[in-house]
PDB file of C-alpha atoms and ligand atoms in Angstrom:
ATOM      1  CA  MET A   1     -13.593  18.024 -24.762  1.00  0.00           C
ATOM      2  CA  GLU A   2     -10.135  16.928 -23.780  1.00  0.00           C
ATOM      3  CA  LYS A   3      -8.727  16.763 -20.324  1.00  0.00           C
ATOM      4  CA  VAL A   4      -5.226  17.982 -19.766  1.00  0.00           C
ATOM      5  CA  CYS A   5      -2.857  18.048 -16.862  1.00  0.00           C
ATOM      6  CA  PRO A   6      -2.353  21.632 -15.649  1.00  0.00           C
ATOM      7  CA  LEU A   7       1.184  20.907 -14.525  1.00  0.00           C
ATOM      8  CA  CYS A   8       2.346  19.304 -17.772  1.00  0.00           C
ATOM      9  CA  ASN A   9       0.893  22.236 -19.618  1.00  0.00           C
ATOM     10  CA  LYS A  10       2.480  24.829 -17.359  1.00  0.00           C
ATOM     11  CA  MET A  11      -0.879  26.264 -16.424  1.00  0.00           C
ATOM     12  CA  LYS A  12      -0.265  25.855 -12.771  1.00  0.00           C
ATOM     13  CA  GLU A  13       2.492  25.258 -10.263  1.00  0.00           C
ATOM     14  CA  ILE A  14       2.230  23.362  -7.053  1.00  0.00           C
ATOM     15  CA  ASN A  15       4.676  23.644  -4.225  1.00  0.00           C
ATOM     16  CA  LEU A  16       4.535  21.060  -1.513  1.00  0.00           C
ATOM     17  CA  VAL A  17       6.082  21.087   1.897  1.00  0.00           C
ATOM     18  CA  CYS A  18       8.307  18.123   2.641  1.00  0.00           C
ATOM     19  CA  ASP A  19       6.938  15.998   5.435  1.00  0.00           C
ATOM     20  CA  LYS A  20      10.442  15.082   6.542  1.00  0.00           C
ATOM     21  CA  CYS A  21      12.294  18.368   6.724  1.00  0.00           C
ATOM     22  CA  ASP A  22       9.729  21.097   5.930  1.00  0.00           C
ATOM     23  CA  GLY A  23      11.688  21.984   2.820  1.00  0.00           C
ATOM     24  CA  VAL A  24      10.131  22.954  -0.492  1.00  0.00           C
ATOM     25  CA  MET A  25       9.211  20.121  -2.819  1.00  0.00           C
ATOM     26  CA  LEU A  26       9.270  20.850  -6.517  1.00  0.00           C
ATOM     27  CA  ASP A  27       7.519  19.121  -9.377  1.00  0.00           C
ATOM     28  CA  ILE A  28      10.187  17.301 -11.350  1.00  0.00           C
ATOM     29  CA  GLY A  29       7.896  15.819 -13.962  1.00  0.00           C
ATOM     30  CA  ARG A  30       5.649  12.924 -14.663  1.00  0.00           C
ATOM     31  CA  VAL A  31       6.306   9.666 -12.914  1.00  0.00           C
ATOM     32  CA  GLN A  32       6.552   7.771 -16.170  1.00  0.00           C
ATOM     33  CA  ASP A  33       9.521   9.883 -17.148  1.00  0.00           C
ATOM     34  CA  TYR A  34      11.380   8.384 -14.212  1.00  0.00           C
ATOM     35  CA  TYR A  35       9.680   5.053 -13.771  1.00  0.00           C
ATOM     36  CA  ASP A  36      11.532   2.121 -15.310  1.00  0.00           C
ATOM     37  CA  PRO A  37      13.051   3.917 -18.294  1.00  0.00           C
ATOM     38  CA  TYR A  38      14.227   0.643 -19.785  1.00  0.00           C
ATOM     39  CA  GLY A  39      10.922  -1.188 -19.734  1.00  0.00           C
ATOM     40  CA  PRO A  40       7.719  -0.701 -21.669  1.00  0.00           C
ATOM     41  CA  GLN A  41       5.430   2.097 -20.525  1.00  0.00           C
ATOM     42  CA  ASP A  42       3.288   1.132 -17.622  1.00  0.00           C
ATOM     43  CA  PRO A  43      -0.389   1.447 -18.596  1.00  0.00           C
ATOM     44  CA  ILE A  44      -1.267   2.781 -15.162  1.00  0.00           C
ATOM     45  CA  ASN A  45       0.467   6.002 -16.123  1.00  0.00           C
ATOM     46  CA  ASP A  46      -2.022   6.780 -18.801  1.00  0.00           C
ATOM     47  CA  ALA A  47      -5.006   7.486 -16.620  1.00  0.00           C
ATOM     48  CA  ASP A  48      -7.752   9.605 -18.098  1.00  0.00           C
ATOM     49  CA  ASP A  49      -8.543  11.689 -15.080  1.00  0.00           C
ATOM     50  CA  TYR A  50      -5.221  12.350 -13.512  1.00  0.00           C
ATOM     51  CA  CYS A  51      -1.531  12.589 -14.141  1.00  0.00           C
ATOM     52  CA  ILE A  52       0.947  11.316 -11.615  1.00  0.00           C
ATOM     53  CA  HIS A  53       3.763  13.715 -10.870  1.00  0.00           C
ATOM     54  CA  LEU A  54       6.876  13.230  -8.884  1.00  0.00           C
ATOM     55  CA  PHE A  55       7.899  15.871  -6.404  1.00  0.00           C
ATOM     56  CA  LYS A  56      11.347  16.130  -4.919  1.00  0.00           C
ATOM     57  CA  CYS A  57      12.494  17.999  -1.863  1.00  0.00           C
ATOM     58  CA  LYS A  58      15.197  20.568  -2.528  1.00  0.00           C
ATOM     59  CA  LYS A  59      16.814  19.935   0.818  1.00  0.00           C
ATOM     60  CA  CYS A  60      16.684  16.220   1.557  1.00  0.00           C
ATOM     61  CA  ASN A  61      15.753  14.684  -1.820  1.00  0.00           C
ATOM     62  CA  ASN A  62      12.665  13.080  -0.378  1.00  0.00           C
ATOM     63  CA  LYS A  63      10.398  12.061  -3.251  1.00  0.00           C
ATOM     64  CA  LYS A  64       6.651  11.884  -3.356  1.00  0.00           C
ATOM     65  CA  LYS A  65       4.083  10.923  -5.973  1.00  0.00           C
ATOM     66  CA  ILE A  66       1.044  13.128  -6.284  1.00  0.00           C
ATOM     67  CA  ASN A  67      -2.014  12.545  -8.444  1.00  0.00           C
ATOM     68  CA  ILE A  68      -2.806  15.720 -10.313  1.00  0.00           C
ATOM     69  CA  ASP A  69      -6.398  16.030 -11.461  1.00  0.00           C
ATOM     70  CA  LYS A  70      -6.693  16.831 -15.121  1.00  0.00           C
ATOM     71  CA  ILE A  71      -8.870  19.751 -16.074  1.00  0.00           C
ATOM     72  CA  ASN A  72     -11.136  20.370 -19.018  1.00  0.00           C
ATOM     73  CA  THR A  73      -9.847  22.795 -21.583  1.00  0.00           C
TER      74      THR A  73
HETATM   75 ZN1  LIG B   1       1.073  16.061 -15.750  1.00  0.00          ZN
HETATM   76 ZN1  LIG B   2      12.869  17.308   2.748  1.00  0.00          ZN
END
């Protein structure tokens, strides 16, 4: 059985509230898509049980990393 990230697979959406301005924070993708694009992939990004997503506030551009638990398919 394979575990997949519900956000990467568009099975689920999560909206967070910005802790700075109360704005809406949107999922903008996996952290590794933004993290050091010029270097080799960081092995920490390939965790088995979770996927790290980056959320960005629509209003103030505050960014936050959230661990998304992968689910069994
Ligand atoms: Zn994901
Ligand atoms: Zn904000």
